[in-house]
Amino acid sequence: MSRLEILKTYKIYIGGQFPRTESGRYYVPKNGQNEPLGNICLSSRKDVRNAVSAARKATGWAERTAFNRGQILYRIAEMLEGRKAQFIEELILQGSNKKTAEIEVNLAVDRVVYYAGWCDKYQQIMGAVNPVSSSHFNFSVPEPTGVVGIVCPENQSLVGLVSLVLPVICGGNTCVVIASESLPLCAVTFAEVLNTSDLPGGVINILTGAKKELISPLASHMDVNAIIYGDNDEEQWKTLGILAADNVKRVSRLSKDWTNPENQDLYQIAETLEIKTTWHPIENIGGASSGY
Amino acid sequence: MTKKNKETIAMKWSYSPALESKDHINLREKYDLFINGKWMKPSSGKYFKTFNPADESFLAEVAHADAKDVDKAVQAARDAYNNVWSKISPSERAKYIYRIARLMQERAREFAVIETLDAGKTIRESRDVDVPLACNHFFYYAGWADKLDYAFPNRKVSSLGVAGQIIPWNFPLLMAAWKIAPALAAGNTVVLKPAETTPLTALKLAEIIEESGLPAGVVNIVTGFGDTGAAIVNHPDTDKIAFTGSTNVGKMIQKSLAGTNKKITLELGGKSANIIFEDAPIDQAVEGIINGIFFNQGHVCCAGSRLFVQESIADVVIRKLKDRMRSLFVGNPLDKNTDIGAINSKEQLATILKYINIGKEEGAEIFQLACDIPDKGYYCPPTLFTNVAQSSVIAQEEIFGPVLTIQTFRTVDEVIQKANNSPFGLAAGVWTDKGSRIFNLTTKLKAGVIWANTYNKFDPSSPFGGYKESGFGREGGLHGLSAYVKLS
Amino acid sequence: MTSENSKIQSIIQNSPTIDKVGTEERVARFQTRSIKGDSKLMGLKMALSMIDLTTLEGKDTQGKVKQLCYKAEHLHDAIPGLPTVAAVCVYPSMVSIAKKALNHTQIKVASVATAFPGGQSPLAVKIADTKFAVDQGADEVDMVISRGKFMEGNYAYVFDEIAAIKEACGNVRLKVILETGELATLDDVRLASDLAIHAGADFIKTSTGKIQPAATMPVTLTMLMAIKDHYDKTGVMVGMKPAGGISTSKLALHYLVMVNEVLGEKWLSNEWFRFGASSLANDVLMQIAKTVNGSYQSADYFSID
């Protein structure tokens, strides 16, 4: 007699919790074979609001030591590795073949490790001591810009999300992620990975649903500091750009083939960093003493 | 006071006028547009007048570029980019920029006088700050032209193409330098629009560029109003827009560029906090407050316009501040002893006065320097407001004038919270003798520039730019290069 | 006589920290003041009237002191209407000579005392030295503080010593030399100024002239701020005397600008401000001559004493 399988409820991830959308709505995306992928939360603008406020509350993430952030990111990789089978299964259900799915998951894990390693290094490469011509010590350090909205690509649903999200949190930001609308499974499972790693709740918040509905409240939200747009819809890109201007959000568009192992770098971390420059007087520097 | 012997009697010693000479400056009656290495008449035939805000006297007529003229300028920049500038070697590029820097240095005094005439800023500042910094900016970036690969490890660096640049009236020549120097060093060509009230030094710079032999079309200077700027922003053939100015215009520009893939940098407004702790070097802090808010008549985006003083020393600081204000001279900007010059325009003076009235209506206590002000021209005496609440309009909105609001605080956490409680995030000042506190604040303040135990310092090697609604991107230093390159 | 410890503690606590770079920036601003025309002439004459014409050498003789006194009175008779200097500053042994030479004038005689310039003698010796100068007729006494004790952190000693000398001076005005060239930082300059002011100094003075650096503008500014803070708190005026290293009229004018803008016109008299200098007078005279005659001057036409 066969055992009845337990089906997974796909929920959204806000502030370290897995609520259903406050709207109570759902949608049923289908794969190429027209098979339903599941009942997926159709998040609302209020979910966006809740997610942004959770992300804002979690900005203490930036005050952790860089080393500690690196440890936690590495822990995410460990958890992801442990769930490989599940991701592969979901990717296959979403339409990948086994081999591509395996490659994508492996790459996703490796990419997390890659950015885990950057956590305590990008500062040294992107920071500077500036040789100002006065009696001051002047240095610039990169700091997180704050709360970042991320719109994931429709395809490459796992590695795309990982590639956009990891550089953002590596730099100390917190984020609200709009998952692939058509292929949302891995996003939710990735949230479960995050929840079992040591990442503080609210650092990454993941919403599923209709991009058309979610992009506007995210892009116009006055407490979001930056948006990374990872999809390829010109209309969305333009709408987002217009709304983002209301509080001068930093907006960048990053659409790349995330399955290419080369498409990961320091400069992607830089997209959501601010350079902060500090001046302080130095006593007795040559040539800068008083005129007489 | 017991006195045994006769002493000389104390006397009032006032300084005689010490006017910088205008004799050696060379201004034309009428300026055309500098496009493709030539001076071209505006297609509309329209000119506008630029005045000296210190006495409302006429200075010169300046061409008003329309969309057609902007199109010509962009086309010239595109051709120059394609045919010349992108092809010459980086080290040759560097030499052109060095040459511009040297030519500017040679004519530094002329630039300073014209800047003072056109902008109303004091000759002391245009001579000692604006012009030398502008020259140094060209010098600094010149050297980067052939070293770009070292600035971006592991990537190939290339130029963007044509950069459209729009600059404000508060530091006319300096802002032109901040825009043009890195753009050229990175291999781009430029269409620059100076502000309508202060076009002259950019036009003088065009003369120097002409003299330098820089290939025609690499730098184009088009004068005009907002419509000219809009034509640059909306021109389809620019690859990059750099804007320094008000947050409102910045938002409009960002909106109009939505959906394009043009690179943007925005340097916008600010309402920067200047924070004085009780253990601060108090007299230097007072000087920093003065310099923070009254430098350039307060027409400074990073002006330390919100003063936060720890409650225990508030009375002393305010007394010292008022005392120090009494030794400031307001008046003719061309006088070498003037500390506070003219407000840049009638419109700006009206804005400042509007805010001063709002402050009074809000119940804040006003202190203004009692000083003689010239009959003609636009002047505003240095002003402070005490008893200001965080929720007051004058403590929230950018006034862009010599108006300081003063609030008190008790604890470190409280002042961090109040300082960050603003849509802006350009700069901040921190005054304390305690090193660990400086680092705590410099980490937690959401501002692009933190001046610790100093204020309003600028250097070509030091990145400048803000968080939040103060804009994005950095100008100056290695980080300022990013705005003008693409990496592959 | 010992001061209460709590008083010293309160002086130390209220002595603010000084940022050197900020102080230098402020000084640089005074130096951008352009003093032209009438204000220059007035400034130069003011500077002349504030000079303590000084000779403090082991080889000083009666003849040298007499010549100096004559110069003090007759700075440059070719130009009418010039002021005299404020004082002649000599060693105690020369006070009676100077006093005699200047008796018919309003020029004061200042005497260094307290084991000048090192100050490394017991208090009793210093008091005797001071009393001798006063007895000889000195109008003003320039004492040195015990820098060694200051460096040891024995601020109470420094304070008490100044107070004791002040008492020995009676009605004679006391200038307290901090010898700022030996104090390591502007913070120390400020603290020493505060100690001296609270202990009863009528004037605070930068230097003996025997140590480099002598007076500098940042040091003087720091001392002026101490005077200002004291005045704002108590209403009591204290004088200032930068000494040594001020030998050009341009620099002297910058000092005057600084006094004018920090302390205000109340201090613009030789009652409250002095220059301790030997060669400044001639440079100022040459500048005045230039301003009056229009041509640049040669040192050959101005007497050296």
mmCIF file with all atom_site columns, C-alpha atoms in Angstrom, chain C residues 123-265:
data_model
loop_
_atom_site.group_PDB
_atom_site.id
_atom_site.type_symbol
_atom_site.label_atom_id
_atom_site.label_alt_id
_atom_site.label_comp_id
_atom_site.label_asym_id
_atom_site.label_entity_id
_atom_site.label_seq_id
_atom_site.pdbx_PDB_ins_code
_atom_site.Cartn_x
_atom_site.Cartn_y
_atom_site.Cartn_z
_atom_site.occupancy
_atom_site.B_iso_or_equiv
_atom_site.pdbx_formal_charge
_atom_site.auth_seq_id
_atom_site.auth_comp_id
_atom_site.auth_asym_id
_atom_site.auth_atom_id
_atom_site.pdbx_PDB_model_num
ATOM 1   C CA . LEU C 1 123 ? 60.658 79.979  45.162 1.00 0.00 ? 123 LEU C CA 1
ATOM 2   C CA . ALA C 1 124 ? 62.458 82.081  47.795 1.00 0.00 ? 124 ALA C CA 1
ATOM 3   C CA . VAL C 1 125 ? 65.091 83.074  45.244 1.00 0.00 ? 125 VAL C CA 1
ATOM 4   C CA . LYS C 1 126 ? 62.403 83.945  42.748 1.00 0.00 ? 126 LYS C CA 1
ATOM 5   C CA . ILE C 1 127 ? 60.542 86.070  45.245 1.00 0.00 ? 127 ILE C CA 1
ATOM 6   C CA . ALA C 1 128 ? 63.751 87.879  46.152 1.00 0.00 ? 128 ALA C CA 1
ATOM 7   C CA . ASP C 1 129 ? 64.520 88.407  42.465 1.00 0.00 ? 129 ASP C CA 1
ATOM 8   C CA . THR C 1 130 ? 61.054 89.873  41.960 1.00 0.00 ? 130 THR C CA 1
ATOM 9   C CA . LYS C 1 131 ? 61.257 92.111  45.007 1.00 0.00 ? 131 LYS C CA 1
ATOM 10  C CA . PHE C 1 132 ? 64.623 93.394  43.846 1.00 0.00 ? 132 PHE C CA 1
ATOM 11  C CA . ALA C 1 133 ? 63.194 94.370  40.468 1.00 0.00 ? 133 ALA C CA 1
ATOM 12  C CA . VAL C 1 134 ? 60.236 96.073  42.095 1.00 0.00 ? 134 VAL C CA 1
ATOM 13  C CA . ASP C 1 135 ? 62.476 97.903  44.543 1.00 0.00 ? 135 ASP C CA 1
ATOM 14  C CA . GLN C 1 136 ? 64.630 99.097  41.690 1.00 0.00 ? 136 GLN C CA 1
ATOM 15  C CA . GLY C 1 137 ? 61.562 100.774 40.243 1.00 0.00 ? 137 GLY C CA 1
ATOM 16  C CA . ALA C 1 138 ? 60.211 98.333  37.678 1.00 0.00 ? 138 ALA C CA 1
ATOM 17  C CA . ASP C 1 139 ? 56.711 99.178  36.515 1.00 0.00 ? 139 ASP C CA 1
ATOM 18  C CA . GLU C 1 140 ? 56.107 95.683  35.285 1.00 0.00 ? 140 GLU C CA 1
ATOM 19  C CA . VAL C 1 141 ? 57.528 92.265  36.060 1.00 0.00 ? 141 VAL C CA 1
ATOM 20  C CA . ASP C 1 142 ? 57.827 89.480  33.479 1.00 0.00 ? 142 ASP C CA 1
ATOM 21  C CA . MET C 1 143 ? 58.081 86.146  35.301 1.00 0.00 ? 143 MET C CA 1
ATOM 22  C CA . VAL C 1 144 ? 58.601 82.652  33.906 1.00 0.00 ? 144 VAL C CA 1
ATOM 23  C CA . ILE C 1 145 ? 56.552 79.683  35.006 1.00 0.00 ? 145 ILE C CA 1
ATOM 24  C CA . SER C 1 146 ? 58.154 76.452  36.191 1.00 0.00 ? 146 SER C CA 1
ATOM 25  C CA . ARG C 1 147 ? 57.797 74.385  33.059 1.00 0.00 ? 147 ARG C CA 1
ATOM 26  C CA . GLY C 1 148 ? 59.424 71.394  34.701 1.00 0.00 ? 148 GLY C CA 1
ATOM 27  C CA . LYS C 1 149 ? 56.763 71.314  37.388 1.00 0.00 ? 149 LYS C CA 1
ATOM 28  C CA . PHE C 1 150 ? 54.101 71.797  34.741 1.00 0.00 ? 150 PHE C CA 1
ATOM 29  C CA . MET C 1 151 ? 55.451 68.832  32.800 1.00 0.00 ? 151 MET C CA 1
ATOM 30  C CA . GLU C 1 152 ? 55.428 66.765  35.979 1.00 0.00 ? 152 GLU C CA 1
ATOM 31  C CA . GLY C 1 153 ? 51.755 67.538  36.278 1.00 0.00 ? 153 GLY C CA 1
ATOM 32  C CA . ASN C 1 154 ? 52.323 69.562  39.413 1.00 0.00 ? 154 ASN C CA 1
ATOM 33  C CA . TYR C 1 155 ? 49.901 72.245  38.380 1.00 0.00 ? 155 TYR C CA 1
ATOM 34  C CA . ALA C 1 156 ? 49.288 73.309  41.954 1.00 0.00 ? 156 ALA C CA 1
ATOM 35  C CA . TYR C 1 157 ? 52.961 74.237  42.287 1.00 0.00 ? 157 TYR C CA 1
ATOM 36  C CA . VAL C 1 158 ? 52.815 76.314  39.106 1.00 0.00 ? 158 VAL C CA 1
ATOM 37  C CA . PHE C 1 159 ? 49.662 78.032  40.300 1.00 0.00 ? 159 PHE C CA 1
ATOM 38  C CA . ASP C 1 160 ? 50.950 78.752  43.792 1.00 0.00 ? 160 ASP C CA 1
ATOM 39  C CA . GLU C 1 161 ? 54.235 80.084  42.493 1.00 0.00 ? 161 GLU C CA 1
ATOM 40  C CA . ILE C 1 162 ? 52.483 82.561  40.203 1.00 0.00 ? 162 ILE C CA 1
ATOM 41  C CA . ALA C 1 163 ? 50.249 83.635  43.076 1.00 0.00 ? 163 ALA C CA 1
ATOM 42  C CA . ALA C 1 164 ? 53.283 84.140  45.315 1.00 0.00 ? 164 ALA C CA 1
ATOM 43  C CA . ILE C 1 165 ? 55.091 86.257  42.739 1.00 0.00 ? 165 ILE C CA 1
ATOM 44  C CA . LYS C 1 166 ? 51.952 88.250  42.159 1.00 0.00 ? 166 LYS C CA 1
ATOM 45  C CA . GLU C 1 167 ? 51.891 88.996  45.865 1.00 0.00 ? 167 GLU C CA 1
ATOM 46  C CA . ALA C 1 168 ? 55.543 90.030  45.781 1.00 0.00 ? 168 ALA C CA 1
ATOM 47  C CA . CYS C 1 169 ? 54.761 92.386  42.908 1.00 0.00 ? 169 CYS C CA 1
ATOM 48  C CA . GLY C 1 170 ? 52.251 94.380  44.885 1.00 0.00 ? 170 GLY C CA 1
ATOM 49  C CA . ASN C 1 171 ? 50.826 96.970  42.531 1.00 0.00 ? 171 ASN C CA 1
ATOM 50  C CA . VAL C 1 172 ? 53.342 96.267  39.799 1.00 0.00 ? 172 VAL C CA 1
ATOM 51  C CA . ARG C 1 173 ? 51.726 94.553  36.854 1.00 0.00 ? 173 ARG C CA 1
ATOM 52  C CA . LEU C 1 174 ? 52.738 90.947  36.397 1.00 0.00 ? 174 LEU C CA 1
ATOM 53  C CA . LYS C 1 175 ? 53.290 89.312  33.024 1.00 0.00 ? 175 LYS C CA 1
ATOM 54  C CA . VAL C 1 176 ? 53.477 85.538  33.180 1.00 0.00 ? 176 VAL C CA 1
ATOM 55  C CA . ILE C 1 177 ? 55.690 83.909  30.574 1.00 0.00 ? 177 ILE C CA 1
ATOM 56  C CA . LEU C 1 178 ? 54.493 80.400  29.701 1.00 0.00 ? 178 LEU C CA 1
ATOM 57  C CA . GLU C 1 179 ? 57.492 79.648  27.478 1.00 0.00 ? 179 GLU C CA 1
ATOM 58  C CA . THR C 1 180 ? 55.179 77.977  25.020 1.00 0.00 ? 180 THR C CA 1
ATOM 59  C CA . GLY C 1 181 ? 58.075 76.662  22.961 1.00 0.00 ? 181 GLY C CA 1
ATOM 60  C CA . GLU C 1 182 ? 58.692 74.220  25.793 1.00 0.00 ? 182 GLU C CA 1
ATOM 61  C CA . LEU C 1 183 ? 55.076 73.239  26.288 1.00 0.00 ? 183 LEU C CA 1
ATOM 62  C CA . ALA C 1 184 ? 54.376 70.337  24.015 1.00 0.00 ? 184 ALA C CA 1
ATOM 63  C CA . THR C 1 185 ? 50.872 71.052  22.786 1.00 0.00 ? 185 THR C CA 1
ATOM 64  C CA . LEU C 1 186 ? 48.265 73.753  22.409 1.00 0.00 ? 186 LEU C CA 1
ATOM 65  C CA . ASP C 1 187 ? 46.276 71.927  25.080 1.00 0.00 ? 187 ASP C CA 1
ATOM 66  C CA . ASP C 1 188 ? 49.145 72.633  27.457 1.00 0.00 ? 188 ASP C CA 1
ATOM 67  C CA . VAL C 1 189 ? 49.353 76.234  26.299 1.00 0.00 ? 189 VAL C CA 1
ATOM 68  C CA . ARG C 1 190 ? 45.688 76.621  27.095 1.00 0.00 ? 190 ARG C CA 1
ATOM 69  C CA . LEU C 1 191 ? 45.971 74.959  30.500 1.00 0.00 ? 191 LEU C CA 1
ATOM 70  C CA . ALA C 1 192 ? 49.029 77.016  31.431 1.00 0.00 ? 192 ALA C CA 1
ATOM 71  C CA . SER C 1 193 ? 47.163 80.165  30.343 1.00 0.00 ? 193 SER C CA 1
ATOM 72  C CA . ASP C 1 194 ? 44.194 79.258  32.512 1.00 0.00 ? 194 ASP C CA 1
ATOM 73  C CA . LEU C 1 195 ? 46.419 78.524  35.516 1.00 0.00 ? 195 LEU C CA 1
ATOM 74  C CA . ALA C 1 196 ? 48.250 81.815  35.100 1.00 0.00 ? 196 ALA C CA 1
ATOM 75  C CA . ILE C 1 197 ? 45.077 83.831  34.685 1.00 0.00 ? 197 ILE C CA 1
ATOM 76  C CA . HIS C 1 198 ? 43.450 82.284  37.727 1.00 0.00 ? 198 HIS C CA 1
ATOM 77  C CA . ALA C 1 199 ? 46.607 82.751  39.780 1.00 0.00 ? 199 ALA C CA 1
ATOM 78  C CA . GLY C 1 200 ? 46.485 86.488  39.153 1.00 0.00 ? 200 GLY C CA 1
ATOM 79  C CA . ALA C 1 201 ? 48.442 87.265  35.982 1.00 0.00 ? 201 ALA C CA 1
ATOM 80  C CA . ASP C 1 202 ? 47.821 90.755  34.614 1.00 0.00 ? 202 ASP C CA 1
ATOM 81  C CA . PHE C 1 203 ? 49.300 89.686  31.310 1.00 0.00 ? 203 PHE C CA 1
ATOM 82  C CA . ILE C 1 204 ? 50.112 86.323  29.828 1.00 0.00 ? 204 ILE C CA 1
ATOM 83  C CA . LYS C 1 205 ? 53.139 86.163  27.610 1.00 0.00 ? 205 LYS C CA 1
ATOM 84  C CA . THR C 1 206 ? 54.292 83.498  25.193 1.00 0.00 ? 206 THR C CA 1
ATOM 85  C CA . SER C 1 207 ? 58.048 83.330  25.432 1.00 0.00 ? 207 SER C CA 1
ATOM 86  C CA . THR C 1 208 ? 61.339 84.359  26.888 1.00 0.00 ? 208 THR C CA 1
ATOM 87  C CA . GLY C 1 209 ? 62.808 84.747  23.445 1.00 0.00 ? 209 GLY C CA 1
ATOM 88  C CA . LYS C 1 210 ? 65.497 82.257  24.422 1.00 0.00 ? 210 LYS C CA 1
ATOM 89  C CA . ILE C 1 211 ? 63.690 79.160  23.131 1.00 0.00 ? 211 ILE C CA 1
ATOM 90  C CA . GLN C 1 212 ? 62.548 78.328  19.619 1.00 0.00 ? 212 GLN C CA 1
ATOM 91  C CA . PRO C 1 213 ? 59.801 78.498  18.603 1.00 0.00 ? 213 PRO C CA 1
ATOM 92  C CA . ALA C 1 214 ? 58.969 81.730  20.365 1.00 0.00 ? 214 ALA C CA 1
ATOM 93  C CA . ALA C 1 215 ? 55.620 83.410  19.709 1.00 0.00 ? 215 ALA C CA 1
ATOM 94  C CA . THR C 1 216 ? 53.512 81.936  16.929 1.00 0.00 ? 216 THR C CA 1
ATOM 95  C CA . MET C 1 217 ? 50.054 82.955  15.862 1.00 0.00 ? 217 MET C CA 1
ATOM 96  C CA . PRO C 1 218 ? 48.384 79.629  16.752 1.00 0.00 ? 218 PRO C CA 1
ATOM 97  C CA . VAL C 1 219 ? 49.888 79.774  20.247 1.00 0.00 ? 219 VAL C CA 1
ATOM 98  C CA . THR C 1 220 ? 48.861 83.388  20.652 1.00 0.00 ? 220 THR C CA 1
ATOM 99  C CA . LEU C 1 221 ? 45.355 82.638  19.422 1.00 0.00 ? 221 LEU C CA 1
ATOM 100 C CA . THR C 1 222 ? 45.054 79.862  21.992 1.00 0.00 ? 222 THR C CA 1
ATOM 101 C CA . MET C 1 223 ? 46.076 82.290  24.738 1.00 0.00 ? 223 MET C CA 1
ATOM 102 C CA . LEU C 1 224 ? 43.727 84.979  23.456 1.00 0.00 ? 224 LEU C CA 1
ATOM 103 C CA . MET C 1 225 ? 40.850 82.513  23.655 1.00 0.00 ? 225 MET C CA 1
ATOM 104 C CA . ALA C 1 226 ? 41.747 81.808  27.284 1.00 0.00 ? 226 ALA C CA 1
ATOM 105 C CA . ILE C 1 227 ? 41.670 85.546  27.972 1.00 0.00 ? 227 ILE C CA 1
ATOM 106 C CA . LYS C 1 228 ? 38.364 85.875  26.193 1.00 0.00 ? 228 LYS C CA 1
ATOM 107 C CA . ASP C 1 229 ? 36.741 83.004  28.067 1.00 0.00 ? 229 ASP C CA 1
ATOM 108 C CA . HIS C 1 230 ? 37.909 84.480  31.364 1.00 0.00 ? 230 HIS C CA 1
ATOM 109 C CA . TYR C 1 231 ? 36.575 87.883  30.417 1.00 0.00 ? 231 TYR C CA 1
ATOM 110 C CA . ASP C 1 232 ? 33.234 86.462  29.318 1.00 0.00 ? 232 ASP C CA 1
ATOM 111 C CA . LYS C 1 233 ? 32.914 84.614  32.600 1.00 0.00 ? 233 LYS C CA 1
ATOM 112 C CA . THR C 1 234 ? 34.213 87.253  35.035 1.00 0.00 ? 234 THR C CA 1
ATOM 113 C CA . GLY C 1 235 ? 34.397 90.581  33.243 1.00 0.00 ? 235 GLY C CA 1
ATOM 114 C CA . VAL C 1 236 ? 38.066 90.805  34.174 1.00 0.00 ? 236 VAL C CA 1
ATOM 115 C CA . MET C 1 237 ? 40.485 91.775  31.425 1.00 0.00 ? 237 MET C CA 1
ATOM 116 C CA . VAL C 1 238 ? 43.891 90.150  31.113 1.00 0.00 ? 238 VAL C CA 1
ATOM 117 C CA . GLY C 1 239 ? 46.593 91.418  28.770 1.00 0.00 ? 239 GLY C CA 1
ATOM 118 C CA . MET C 1 240 ? 48.498 89.501  26.131 1.00 0.00 ? 240 MET C CA 1
ATOM 119 C CA . LYS C 1 241 ? 52.124 89.705  25.084 1.00 0.00 ? 241 LYS C CA 1
ATOM 120 C CA . PRO C 1 242 ? 53.518 87.589  22.294 1.00 0.00 ? 242 PRO C CA 1
ATOM 121 C CA . ALA C 1 243 ? 57.293 87.777  22.456 1.00 0.00 ? 243 ALA C CA 1
ATOM 122 C CA . GLY C 1 244 ? 60.067 86.699  20.155 1.00 0.00 ? 244 GLY C CA 1
ATOM 123 C CA . GLY C 1 245 ? 59.885 85.950  16.466 1.00 0.00 ? 245 GLY C CA 1
ATOM 124 C CA . ILE C 1 246 ? 57.719 88.906  15.483 1.00 0.00 ? 246 ILE C CA 1
ATOM 125 C CA . SER C 1 247 ? 60.038 90.998  13.413 1.00 0.00 ? 247 SER C CA 1
ATOM 126 C CA . THR C 1 248 ? 58.025 92.210  10.443 1.00 0.00 ? 248 THR C CA 1
ATOM 127 C CA . SER C 1 249 ? 55.274 94.765  10.319 1.00 0.00 ? 249 SER C CA 1
ATOM 128 C CA . LYS C 1 250 ? 53.117 92.492  8.185  1.00 0.00 ? 250 LYS C CA 1
ATOM 129 C CA . LEU C 1 251 ? 53.181 89.852  10.878 1.00 0.00 ? 251 LEU C CA 1
ATOM 130 C CA . ALA C 1 252 ? 52.568 92.438  13.578 1.00 0.00 ? 252 ALA C CA 1
ATOM 131 C CA . LEU C 1 253 ? 49.491 93.634  11.691 1.00 0.00 ? 253 LEU C CA 1
ATOM 132 C CA . HIS C 1 254 ? 48.232 90.063  11.511 1.00 0.00 ? 254 HIS C CA 1
ATOM 133 C CA . TYR C 1 255 ? 48.604 89.806  15.274 1.00 0.00 ? 255 TYR C CA 1
ATOM 134 C CA . LEU C 1 256 ? 46.635 93.000  15.665 1.00 0.00 ? 256 LEU C CA 1
ATOM 135 C CA . VAL C 1 257 ? 43.931 91.703  13.348 1.00 0.00 ? 257 VAL C CA 1
ATOM 136 C CA . MET C 1 258 ? 43.745 88.633  15.531 1.00 0.00 ? 258 MET C CA 1
ATOM 137 C CA . VAL C 1 259 ? 43.441 90.664  18.731 1.00 0.00 ? 259 VAL C CA 1
ATOM 138 C CA . ASN C 1 260 ? 40.885 92.926  17.106 1.00 0.00 ? 260 ASN C CA 1
ATOM 139 C CA . GLU C 1 261 ? 38.698 90.066  15.925 1.00 0.00 ? 261 GLU C CA 1
ATOM 140 C CA . VAL C 1 262 ? 39.052 87.775  18.939 1.00 0.00 ? 262 VAL C CA 1
ATOM 141 C CA . LEU C 1 263 ? 39.087 90.188  21.863 1.00 0.00 ? 263 LEU C CA 1
ATOM 142 C CA . GLY C 1 264 ? 37.834 93.348  20.228 1.00 0.00 ? 264 GLY C CA 1
ATOM 143 C CA . GLU C 1 265 ? 38.866 96.956  20.336 1.00 0.00 ? 265 GLU C CA 1
#
